[in-house]
Amino acid sequence: MSDRRSVHITGAGIVCAAGLDAAQVLDTLLSVDTGIAPLKYLKTAHSEFPVGEVKLSDEQMRIMLGIPENVPTTRTSLEAMLALRQALAQSGITASDIHRAGFVSGTTVGGMDMSECHYLDFIENERYNAYLRTHDCGSCSEMTAEHFGDFAFITTISTACSSAANAIGLATEMIRAGEADIVVAGGCECITRFHLNGFNSLMILDRNPCRPFDAQRAGLNLGEGAAYIVLESEDSARRRGVKSLARITGYANACDAFHQTASSPDGEGAYLSMKAALADAGLRPEDIDYINAHGTGTPNNDLSESRAMQRLFGEHLPPVSSTKSVTGHTTSASGAIETVICLLALRAGFLPVNYGWATPMPEGGVIPNMELSRGIVLKHILCNSFGFGGNDSSLIISAL
Amino acid sequence: MSSQIFITSAQQISIQKPLCEEWMDSPVYYEEKFVRCVDPDFRQFISAGEARRMGKLLKRALATSLSALKEGSVEHPDAIITGTGFGSVENTEQFLDAMVRQGEGLLKPTQFMQSTHNTTSSLIGIHTGSHGYNSTYSQKFLSFDSALYDAWLQFRLGKIRTALVGGHDEMSEVFHGFIRKGGFICEKDICSEAAVSVLFDNDPGERKVLCALGGVSIMNNPGERKIMESVAKLLADNGLDIRDLGGVMTGMNGCADEDAAYSWIDSSLPGIPELRYKHIFGAGFSAPALGVYAVCHCLSQGFIPSVLVDGATGSLDCGRAILTVNCDERRHCSLVLLKRV
């Protein structure tokens, strides 16, 4: 397209089990450590499952953000506000910049953490009616965005575990089409009893720390958090005098069209989304230096994703790792959290390790990266996010 | 704009007779304040076995989608994009209710799976074997408009040639209570349900075309001046003038709070007939999709039926284009311009 413009990342913010900002997450990754731990903050009967919780209570987050107790808000939005604040600060976004900027956020759980506490109140009394207006996904984005000002555009994508990747994708397309100069995009999700029980009912939670791509992998560990990146046209970044950190050069979304909760054996959707993302970026498989896999740790995903990567990359398969054994599966936020992890790897020059991996899959799956390889130069990184129903998305993050 | 984006089908299941436009002549009016959809016989779309596992929202979405794809002769749309405010509330409610009242023991995975908003788009993808772009938006009353905006963007970037865009919401007794208590819709409004599928095609060949998409704009808290600038730009981009508009479709419903969001129309679009849809289709997160659907059929048939115009005695000419304005509590506002072909 003649009107296609390059899309720069000028700020990033992240809050997850691996750290409360980019510096802490980088430190966790470089120390080859994990944020997954026994359950502490969520009140649930299922304490047997390890999780990747943000190591803050709602009250602590309210204090950090200056939100008084009488203002209704949800854990998802609190995590989102912390991450968004970092991204806006790094990019030097002012109030007047916000007025012309878009905000695209991914979430699925939205305000369910409060709804599941007050569900019976909603039915029986008027006490918590204010939380009826924090329940839905759109309200979650509005609450998050409005903490910082009046964005010119707000929308919410809800494609389960690929929500944030698609939010970054939409933002990229908006800048390419000249619809906006600045779009802040990402995703957020706190752990709720609702989806912890949902994943448990699907029998895909591991009672031990998860081991993506390992022969003994037995499911995922839920995580939570939020991440946002400031995406900007080259002209706008130059005008504002801000430094570009990297670019989004490719985005694609494809549907596996196989099953509502399982991936196809040959990973058709994953294959199509990775292939189309490469085409979108004008790159060949051998140009990719690292793949941050979806790699949930479920037997089904990791084999299916392995097949898709092996089919597409063949002998050019670059180092691959899943960082979900560090952050937990942060569901709707994962696409953004992992994009920020890719950005950190690209900027600091290292390969994130697939924490917890020990044994190759007998079926011949991908052998993930286990060496930090510090000092390496990364030009192009592919980041995968796949959601329920085969909502498969891939992003390509490139050096300047 | 290098090529036109045509609408080749627009289908609805609502509180009016389903999968047809009988409401244009003889709409059904309701006294009740909570009305569920008039459902078609789903057996013509899905087997009884499949239907048993699906909630109402999914069945309706499949029925409107398959009808639209059939009418527009498209097997595998390049994009399937759905907007939903609350998603499958019946499944959400059942799962939540069981978890809260009976504890975190044996909960049903099907209910959880269907409570996830993207189930609809992915089900349509699975059912039609479509591997293309597949996404879901959830932005309250702008959910459908957001989905439409995404499709519009991708057409402009040359990424797609066909798109199936839907607006789907269902309502249960319990969530109806939540909608009322939360003050999401006006007290006077009927709380209803909606399933709308609109098929877009930029190369329909000899096939029947309802109208063309002139553009979509979504703004947050824009203020009147910015809205008018966007209207002017939309019209100019399509070589149109305000006088070319046969009408402006709004969500006005006689509730002062909500109608205030449209107060700029009188002075900014003088003499343009104001069209309404909520008295026919009710209100809800996906109701604005029915406004767009209704405009598609007005432009296709060349007239605006009197039922859409407050106080009209006969039908009106549809003009060269109709603008749909959807404002949400004065914060979000969308503009959808549809043109006569």
PDB file of C-alpha atoms in Angstrom, chain B residues 98-330:
ATOM      1  CA  ALA B  98     -23.417 -22.517  40.100  1.00  0.00           C
ATOM      2  CA  MET B  99     -19.995 -21.328  41.259  1.00  0.00           C
ATOM      3  CA  VAL B 100     -21.367 -18.788  43.737  1.00  0.00           C
ATOM      4  CA  ARG B 101     -24.207 -20.887  45.140  1.00  0.00           C
ATOM      5  CA  GLN B 102     -22.806 -24.413  44.971  1.00  0.00           C
ATOM      6  CA  GLY B 103     -19.096 -23.753  45.263  1.00  0.00           C
ATOM      7  CA  GLU B 104     -16.122 -24.421  43.075  1.00  0.00           C
ATOM      8  CA  GLY B 105     -16.805 -28.084  42.563  1.00  0.00           C
ATOM      9  CA  LEU B 106     -18.224 -29.524  39.394  1.00  0.00           C
ATOM     10  CA  LEU B 107     -18.697 -26.744  36.882  1.00  0.00           C
ATOM     11  CA  LYS B 108     -19.594 -27.209  33.237  1.00  0.00           C
ATOM     12  CA  PRO B 109     -16.878 -26.520  30.652  1.00  0.00           C
ATOM     13  CA  THR B 110     -19.450 -25.875  27.893  1.00  0.00           C
ATOM     14  CA  GLN B 111     -20.939 -23.011  29.883  1.00  0.00           C
ATOM     15  CA  PHE B 112     -17.501 -21.534  30.484  1.00  0.00           C
ATOM     16  CA  MET B 113     -16.521 -21.880  26.847  1.00  0.00           C
ATOM     17  CA  GLN B 114     -19.708 -20.207  25.631  1.00  0.00           C
ATOM     18  CA  SER B 115     -19.360 -17.396  28.171  1.00  0.00           C
ATOM     19  CA  THR B 116     -16.202 -16.296  26.340  1.00  0.00           C
ATOM     20  CA  HIS B 117     -17.128 -13.480  23.953  1.00  0.00           C
ATOM     21  CA  ASN B 118     -15.182 -14.762  20.949  1.00  0.00           C
ATOM     22  CA  THR B 119     -17.150 -18.018  20.849  1.00  0.00           C
ATOM     23  CA  THR B 120     -19.508 -16.547  18.260  1.00  0.00           C
ATOM     24  CA  SER B 121     -16.918 -15.503  15.678  1.00  0.00           C
ATOM     25  CA  SER B 122     -14.969 -18.693  16.139  1.00  0.00           C
ATOM     26  CA  LEU B 123     -18.091 -20.849  15.881  1.00  0.00           C
ATOM     27  CA  ILE B 124     -18.958 -19.183  12.576  1.00  0.00           C
ATOM     28  CA  GLY B 125     -15.359 -19.827  11.478  1.00  0.00           C
ATOM     29  CA  ILE B 126     -15.553 -23.475  12.519  1.00  0.00           C
ATOM     30  CA  HIS B 127     -19.009 -24.022  11.016  1.00  0.00           C
ATOM     31  CA  THR B 128     -18.088 -22.519   7.641  1.00  0.00           C
ATOM     32  CA  GLY B 129     -14.459 -23.739   7.609  1.00  0.00           C
ATOM     33  CA  SER B 130     -13.196 -20.165   7.263  1.00  0.00           C
ATOM     34  CA  HIS B 131      -9.511 -19.698   8.128  1.00  0.00           C
ATOM     35  CA  GLY B 132      -9.462 -15.951   7.526  1.00  0.00           C
ATOM     36  CA  TYR B 133      -9.346 -13.011   9.929  1.00  0.00           C
ATOM     37  CA  ASN B 134     -11.523 -13.665  12.971  1.00  0.00           C
ATOM     38  CA  SER B 135     -12.099 -11.153  15.737  1.00  0.00           C
ATOM     39  CA  THR B 136     -14.498  -9.935  18.416  1.00  0.00           C
ATOM     40  CA  TYR B 137     -15.174  -6.511  19.913  1.00  0.00           C
ATOM     41  CA  SER B 138     -16.870  -5.744  23.205  1.00  0.00           C
ATOM     42  CA  GLN B 139     -17.415  -2.024  23.693  1.00  0.00           C
ATOM     43  CA  LYS B 140     -20.906  -1.688  25.153  1.00  0.00           C
ATOM     44  CA  PHE B 141     -23.193   0.118  22.673  1.00  0.00           C
ATOM     45  CA  LEU B 142     -20.354   0.531  20.188  1.00  0.00           C
ATOM     46  CA  SER B 143     -19.475  -3.149  19.951  1.00  0.00           C
ATOM     47  CA  PHE B 144     -20.968  -3.596  16.469  1.00  0.00           C
ATOM     48  CA  ASP B 145     -19.603  -0.254  15.283  1.00  0.00           C
ATOM     49  CA  SER B 146     -16.122  -1.291  16.453  1.00  0.00           C
ATOM     50  CA  ALA B 147     -16.384  -4.519  14.455  1.00  0.00           C
ATOM     51  CA  LEU B 148     -17.567  -2.524  11.450  1.00  0.00           C
ATOM     52  CA  TYR B 149     -14.698  -0.061  11.873  1.00  0.00           C
ATOM     53  CA  ASP B 150     -12.172  -2.918  11.842  1.00  0.00           C
ATOM     54  CA  ALA B 151     -13.660  -4.291   8.602  1.00  0.00           C
ATOM     55  CA  TRP B 152     -13.653  -0.814   7.059  1.00  0.00           C
ATOM     56  CA  LEU B 153      -9.978  -0.365   7.967  1.00  0.00           C
ATOM     57  CA  GLN B 154      -8.999  -3.686   6.440  1.00  0.00           C
ATOM     58  CA  PHE B 155     -10.882  -3.011   3.218  1.00  0.00           C
ATOM     59  CA  ARG B 156      -9.043   0.294   2.957  1.00  0.00           C
ATOM     60  CA  LEU B 157      -5.664  -1.382   3.514  1.00  0.00           C
ATOM     61  CA  GLY B 158      -6.513  -3.916   0.797  1.00  0.00           C
ATOM     62  CA  LYS B 159      -6.301  -6.814   3.242  1.00  0.00           C
ATOM     63  CA  ILE B 160      -9.775  -8.249   2.637  1.00  0.00           C
ATOM     64  CA  ARG B 161     -12.349  -8.508  -0.140  1.00  0.00           C
ATOM     65  CA  THR B 162     -15.271  -9.856   1.881  1.00  0.00           C
ATOM     66  CA  ALA B 163     -16.298  -9.472   5.518  1.00  0.00           C
ATOM     67  CA  LEU B 164     -19.099 -10.834   7.660  1.00  0.00           C
ATOM     68  CA  VAL B 165     -19.762  -8.340  10.446  1.00  0.00           C
ATOM     69  CA  GLY B 166     -22.173  -9.172  13.263  1.00  0.00           C
ATOM     70  CA  GLY B 167     -23.786  -7.618  16.299  1.00  0.00           C
ATOM     71  CA  HIS B 168     -25.041 -10.237  18.744  1.00  0.00           C
ATOM     72  CA  ASP B 169     -26.436  -9.934  22.257  1.00  0.00           C
ATOM     73  CA  GLU B 170     -28.910 -12.014  24.202  1.00  0.00           C
ATOM     74  CA  MET B 171     -30.617 -11.206  27.484  1.00  0.00           C
ATOM     75  CA  SER B 172     -31.741 -13.285  30.458  1.00  0.00           C
ATOM     76  CA  GLU B 173     -34.123 -12.321  33.271  1.00  0.00           C
ATOM     77  CA  VAL B 174     -31.203 -11.948  35.676  1.00  0.00           C
ATOM     78  CA  PHE B 175     -29.075  -9.842  33.310  1.00  0.00           C
ATOM     79  CA  HIS B 176     -32.135  -7.793  32.420  1.00  0.00           C
ATOM     80  CA  GLY B 177     -32.218  -6.917  36.114  1.00  0.00           C
ATOM     81  CA  PHE B 178     -28.526  -5.984  35.934  1.00  0.00           C
ATOM     82  CA  ILE B 179     -29.101  -3.799  32.848  1.00  0.00           C
ATOM     83  CA  ARG B 180     -31.882  -1.932  34.652  1.00  0.00           C
ATOM     84  CA  LYS B 181     -30.070  -1.629  37.987  1.00  0.00           C
ATOM     85  CA  GLY B 182     -26.888  -0.542  36.252  1.00  0.00           C
ATOM     86  CA  GLY B 183     -28.843   2.120  34.358  1.00  0.00           C
ATOM     87  CA  PHE B 184     -27.475   0.978  31.004  1.00  0.00           C
ATOM     88  CA  ILE B 185     -30.685   1.743  29.123  1.00  0.00           C
ATOM     89  CA  CYS B 186     -33.504   4.242  29.506  1.00  0.00           C
ATOM     90  CA  GLU B 187     -36.425   3.215  31.704  1.00  0.00           C
ATOM     91  CA  LYS B 188     -38.861   3.784  28.854  1.00  0.00           C
ATOM     92  CA  ASP B 189     -36.963   1.507  26.472  1.00  0.00           C
ATOM     93  CA  ILE B 190     -37.795  -2.098  25.793  1.00  0.00           C
ATOM     94  CA  CYS B 191     -34.795  -4.182  26.812  1.00  0.00           C
ATOM     95  CA  SER B 192     -34.446  -6.534  23.872  1.00  0.00           C
ATOM     96  CA  GLU B 193     -32.032  -8.883  22.152  1.00  0.00           C
ATOM     97  CA  ALA B 194     -30.438  -8.636  18.732  1.00  0.00           C
ATOM     98  CA  ALA B 195     -28.671 -10.783  16.187  1.00  0.00           C
ATOM     99  CA  VAL B 196     -27.535  -8.963  13.071  1.00  0.00           C
ATOM    100  CA  SER B 197     -25.208 -10.119  10.293  1.00  0.00           C
ATOM    101  CA  VAL B 198     -24.076  -7.838   7.487  1.00  0.00           C
ATOM    102  CA  LEU B 199     -22.051  -9.105   4.539  1.00  0.00           C
ATOM    103  CA  PHE B 200     -19.593  -6.788   2.780  1.00  0.00           C
ATOM    104  CA  ASP B 201     -18.072  -7.492  -0.625  1.00  0.00           C
ATOM    105  CA  ASN B 202     -15.917  -5.191  -2.755  1.00  0.00           C
ATOM    106  CA  ASP B 203     -16.418  -7.231  -5.915  1.00  0.00           C
ATOM    107  CA  PRO B 204     -19.979  -8.590  -5.959  1.00  0.00           C
ATOM    108  CA  GLY B 205     -20.090  -8.946  -9.761  1.00  0.00           C
ATOM    109  CA  GLU B 206     -23.664  -9.399 -10.942  1.00  0.00           C
ATOM    110  CA  ARG B 207     -25.018 -10.209  -7.504  1.00  0.00           C
ATOM    111  CA  LYS B 208     -27.685  -8.123  -5.810  1.00  0.00           C
ATOM    112  CA  VAL B 209     -26.360  -5.228  -3.767  1.00  0.00           C
ATOM    113  CA  LEU B 210     -28.254  -3.459  -0.968  1.00  0.00           C
ATOM    114  CA  CYS B 211     -26.058  -0.369  -0.653  1.00  0.00           C
ATOM    115  CA  ALA B 212     -22.439   0.714  -0.259  1.00  0.00           C
ATOM    116  CA  LEU B 213     -20.385   1.628   2.803  1.00  0.00           C
ATOM    117  CA  GLY B 214     -19.133   5.203   2.638  1.00  0.00           C
ATOM    118  CA  GLY B 215     -17.179   5.157   5.875  1.00  0.00           C
ATOM    119  CA  VAL B 216     -17.095   4.617   9.625  1.00  0.00           C
ATOM    120  CA  SER B 217     -15.836   6.966  12.292  1.00  0.00           C
ATOM    121  CA  ILE B 218     -15.622   6.288  16.029  1.00  0.00           C
ATOM    122  CA  MET B 219     -14.928   9.048  18.523  1.00  0.00           C
ATOM    123  CA  ASN B 220     -14.660   9.166  22.283  1.00  0.00           C
ATOM    124  CA  ASN B 221     -16.110  12.229  23.970  1.00  0.00           C
ATOM    125  CA  PRO B 222     -15.808  14.274  20.783  1.00  0.00           C
ATOM    126  CA  GLY B 223     -17.961  17.337  21.410  1.00  0.00           C
ATOM    127  CA  GLU B 224     -20.268  18.772  18.776  1.00  0.00           C
ATOM    128  CA  ARG B 225     -17.634  20.564  16.733  1.00  0.00           C
ATOM    129  CA  LYS B 226     -15.542  17.444  16.257  1.00  0.00           C
ATOM    130  CA  ILE B 227     -18.586  15.368  15.375  1.00  0.00           C
ATOM    131  CA  MET B 228     -19.591  17.863  12.702  1.00  0.00           C
ATOM    132  CA  GLU B 229     -16.054  17.930  11.304  1.00  0.00           C
ATOM    133  CA  SER B 230     -16.187  14.155  11.030  1.00  0.00           C
ATOM    134  CA  VAL B 231     -19.602  14.250   9.344  1.00  0.00           C
ATOM    135  CA  ALA B 232     -18.312  16.831   6.869  1.00  0.00           C
ATOM    136  CA  LYS B 233     -15.232  14.725   6.145  1.00  0.00           C
ATOM    137  CA  LEU B 234     -17.247  11.535   5.672  1.00  0.00           C
ATOM    138  CA  LEU B 235     -19.543  13.277   3.203  1.00  0.00           C
ATOM    139  CA  ALA B 236     -16.681  15.003   1.355  1.00  0.00           C
ATOM    140  CA  ASP B 237     -14.726  11.737   1.067  1.00  0.00           C
ATOM    141  CA  ASN B 238     -17.735  10.337  -0.769  1.00  0.00           C
ATOM    142  CA  GLY B 239     -18.397  13.388  -2.928  1.00  0.00           C
ATOM    143  CA  LEU B 240     -21.624  14.075  -1.038  1.00  0.00           C
ATOM    144  CA  ASP B 241     -23.221  17.123   0.476  1.00  0.00           C
ATOM    145  CA  ILE B 242     -25.485  17.364   3.546  1.00  0.00           C
ATOM    146  CA  ARG B 243     -28.430  17.844   1.151  1.00  0.00           C
ATOM    147  CA  ASP B 244     -27.745  14.388  -0.306  1.00  0.00           C
ATOM    148  CA  LEU B 245     -28.716  12.748   2.979  1.00  0.00           C
ATOM    149  CA  GLY B 246     -32.176  11.192   2.891  1.00  0.00           C
ATOM    150  CA  GLY B 247     -32.119  10.871   6.654  1.00  0.00           C
ATOM    151  CA  VAL B 248     -30.079  10.557   9.800  1.00  0.00           C
ATOM    152  CA  MET B 249     -30.712   7.424  11.820  1.00  0.00           C
ATOM    153  CA  THR B 250     -30.191   7.870  15.552  1.00  0.00           C
ATOM    154  CA  GLY B 251     -30.751   6.012  18.799  1.00  0.00           C
ATOM    155  CA  MET B 252     -33.142   8.702  20.019  1.00  0.00           C
ATOM    156  CA  ASN B 253     -35.931   7.262  22.114  1.00  0.00           C
ATOM    157  CA  GLY B 254     -37.667  10.094  23.942  1.00  0.00           C
ATOM    158  CA  CYS B 255     -35.458   9.841  27.031  1.00  0.00           C
ATOM    159  CA  ALA B 256     -34.052  13.280  27.737  1.00  0.00           C
ATOM    160  CA  ASP B 257     -30.663  12.042  28.985  1.00  0.00           C
ATOM    161  CA  GLU B 258     -29.964   9.957  25.929  1.00  0.00           C
ATOM    162  CA  ASP B 259     -31.513  12.254  23.359  1.00  0.00           C
ATOM    163  CA  ALA B 260     -29.292  15.090  24.567  1.00  0.00           C
ATOM    164  CA  ALA B 261     -26.378  13.326  22.909  1.00  0.00           C
ATOM    165  CA  TYR B 262     -28.052  13.974  19.549  1.00  0.00           C
ATOM    166  CA  SER B 263     -29.069  17.593  20.196  1.00  0.00           C
ATOM    167  CA  TRP B 264     -26.498  18.913  17.690  1.00  0.00           C
ATOM    168  CA  ILE B 265     -28.284  17.251  14.774  1.00  0.00           C
ATOM    169  CA  ASP B 266     -31.143  19.774  14.559  1.00  0.00           C
ATOM    170  CA  SER B 267     -28.859  22.717  13.970  1.00  0.00           C
ATOM    171  CA  SER B 268     -26.049  20.932  12.154  1.00  0.00           C
ATOM    172  CA  LEU B 269     -28.103  18.847   9.733  1.00  0.00           C
ATOM    173  CA  PRO B 270     -31.091  21.173   9.207  1.00  0.00           C
ATOM    174  CA  GLY B 271     -34.016  19.751   7.300  1.00  0.00           C
ATOM    175  CA  ILE B 272     -32.649  16.198   7.259  1.00  0.00           C
ATOM    176  CA  PRO B 273     -35.347  13.759   8.444  1.00  0.00           C
ATOM    177  CA  GLU B 274     -34.516  12.090  11.754  1.00  0.00           C
ATOM    178  CA  LEU B 275     -35.025   8.334  11.727  1.00  0.00           C
ATOM    179  CA  ARG B 276     -35.355   6.082  14.766  1.00  0.00           C
ATOM    180  CA  TYR B 277     -35.236   2.337  15.399  1.00  0.00           C
ATOM    181  CA  LYS B 278     -35.468   1.672  19.143  1.00  0.00           C
ATOM    182  CA  HIS B 279     -39.289   1.881  19.263  1.00  0.00           C
ATOM    183  CA  ILE B 280     -39.344  -1.021  16.768  1.00  0.00           C
ATOM    184  CA  PHE B 281     -36.340  -3.086  17.842  1.00  0.00           C
ATOM    185  CA  GLY B 282     -35.831  -2.157  21.494  1.00  0.00           C
ATOM    186  CA  ALA B 283     -32.589  -1.239  23.209  1.00  0.00           C
ATOM    187  CA  GLY B 284     -29.497  -3.193  24.167  1.00  0.00           C
ATOM    188  CA  PHE B 285     -25.784  -3.346  23.465  1.00  0.00           C
ATOM    189  CA  SER B 286     -26.303  -4.717  19.951  1.00  0.00           C
ATOM    190  CA  ALA B 287     -29.417  -2.681  19.093  1.00  0.00           C
ATOM    191  CA  PRO B 288     -27.326  -0.131  17.122  1.00  0.00           C
ATOM    192  CA  ALA B 289     -26.579  -2.955  14.669  1.00  0.00           C
ATOM    193  CA  LEU B 290     -30.304  -3.046  13.921  1.00  0.00           C
ATOM    194  CA  GLY B 291     -30.188   0.670  13.094  1.00  0.00           C
ATOM    195  CA  VAL B 292     -27.503   0.013  10.473  1.00  0.00           C
ATOM    196  CA  TYR B 293     -29.391  -3.047   9.225  1.00  0.00           C
ATOM    197  CA  ALA B 294     -32.574  -0.983   8.803  1.00  0.00           C
ATOM    198  CA  VAL B 295     -30.713   1.695   6.832  1.00  0.00           C
ATOM    199  CA  CYS B 296     -29.295  -0.978   4.492  1.00  0.00           C
ATOM    200  CA  HIS B 297     -32.825  -2.022   3.570  1.00  0.00           C
ATOM    201  CA  CYS B 298     -34.110   1.557   3.208  1.00  0.00           C
ATOM    202  CA  LEU B 299     -31.342   2.283   0.703  1.00  0.00           C
ATOM    203  CA  SER B 300     -31.933  -1.017  -1.063  1.00  0.00           C
ATOM    204  CA  GLN B 301     -35.632  -0.347  -1.482  1.00  0.00           C
ATOM    205  CA  GLY B 302     -35.226   3.344  -2.233  1.00  0.00           C
ATOM    206  CA  PHE B 303     -37.510   4.640   0.494  1.00  0.00           C
ATOM    207  CA  ILE B 304     -37.695   5.178   4.218  1.00  0.00           C
ATOM    208  CA  PRO B 305     -40.847   3.581   5.642  1.00  0.00           C
ATOM    209  CA  SER B 306     -42.988   5.828   7.809  1.00  0.00           C
ATOM    210  CA  VAL B 307     -42.497   3.517  10.799  1.00  0.00           C
ATOM    211  CA  LEU B 308     -38.942   4.850  11.162  1.00  0.00           C
ATOM    212  CA  VAL B 309     -39.942   8.512  11.142  1.00  0.00           C
ATOM    213  CA  ASP B 310     -41.589  10.119  14.132  1.00  0.00           C
ATOM    214  CA  GLY B 311     -44.868  11.693  13.039  1.00  0.00           C
ATOM    215  CA  ALA B 312     -44.567  10.778   9.347  1.00  0.00           C
ATOM    216  CA  THR B 313     -47.705   9.909   7.444  1.00  0.00           C
ATOM    217  CA  GLY B 314     -46.048   8.312   4.425  1.00  0.00           C
ATOM    218  CA  SER B 315     -42.701   6.962   3.360  1.00  0.00           C
ATOM    219  CA  LEU B 316     -39.818   9.288   2.478  1.00  0.00           C
ATOM    220  CA  ASP B 317     -37.295   9.221  -0.328  1.00  0.00           C
ATOM    221  CA  CYS B 318     -34.027   7.667   0.893  1.00  0.00           C
ATOM    222  CA  GLY B 319     -31.829  10.238  -0.826  1.00  0.00           C
ATOM    223  CA  ARG B 320     -28.323   9.375  -2.012  1.00  0.00           C
ATOM    224  CA  ALA B 321     -27.120   8.322   1.423  1.00  0.00           C
ATOM    225  CA  ILE B 322     -28.192   7.868   5.033  1.00  0.00           C
ATOM    226  CA  LEU B 323     -26.007   8.655   8.029  1.00  0.00           C
ATOM    227  CA  THR B 324     -26.315   6.523  11.163  1.00  0.00           C
ATOM    228  CA  VAL B 325     -25.264   8.201  14.384  1.00  0.00           C
ATOM    229  CA  ASN B 326     -24.834   6.134  17.534  1.00  0.00           C
ATOM    230  CA  CYS B 327     -24.054   8.047  20.701  1.00  0.00           C
ATOM    231  CA  ASP B 328     -23.514   6.363  24.046  1.00  0.00           C
ATOM    232  CA  GLU B 329     -24.169   8.534  27.110  1.00  0.00           C
ATOM    233  CA  ARG B 330     -22.379  11.428  25.369  1.00  0.00           C
TER     234      ARG B 330
END
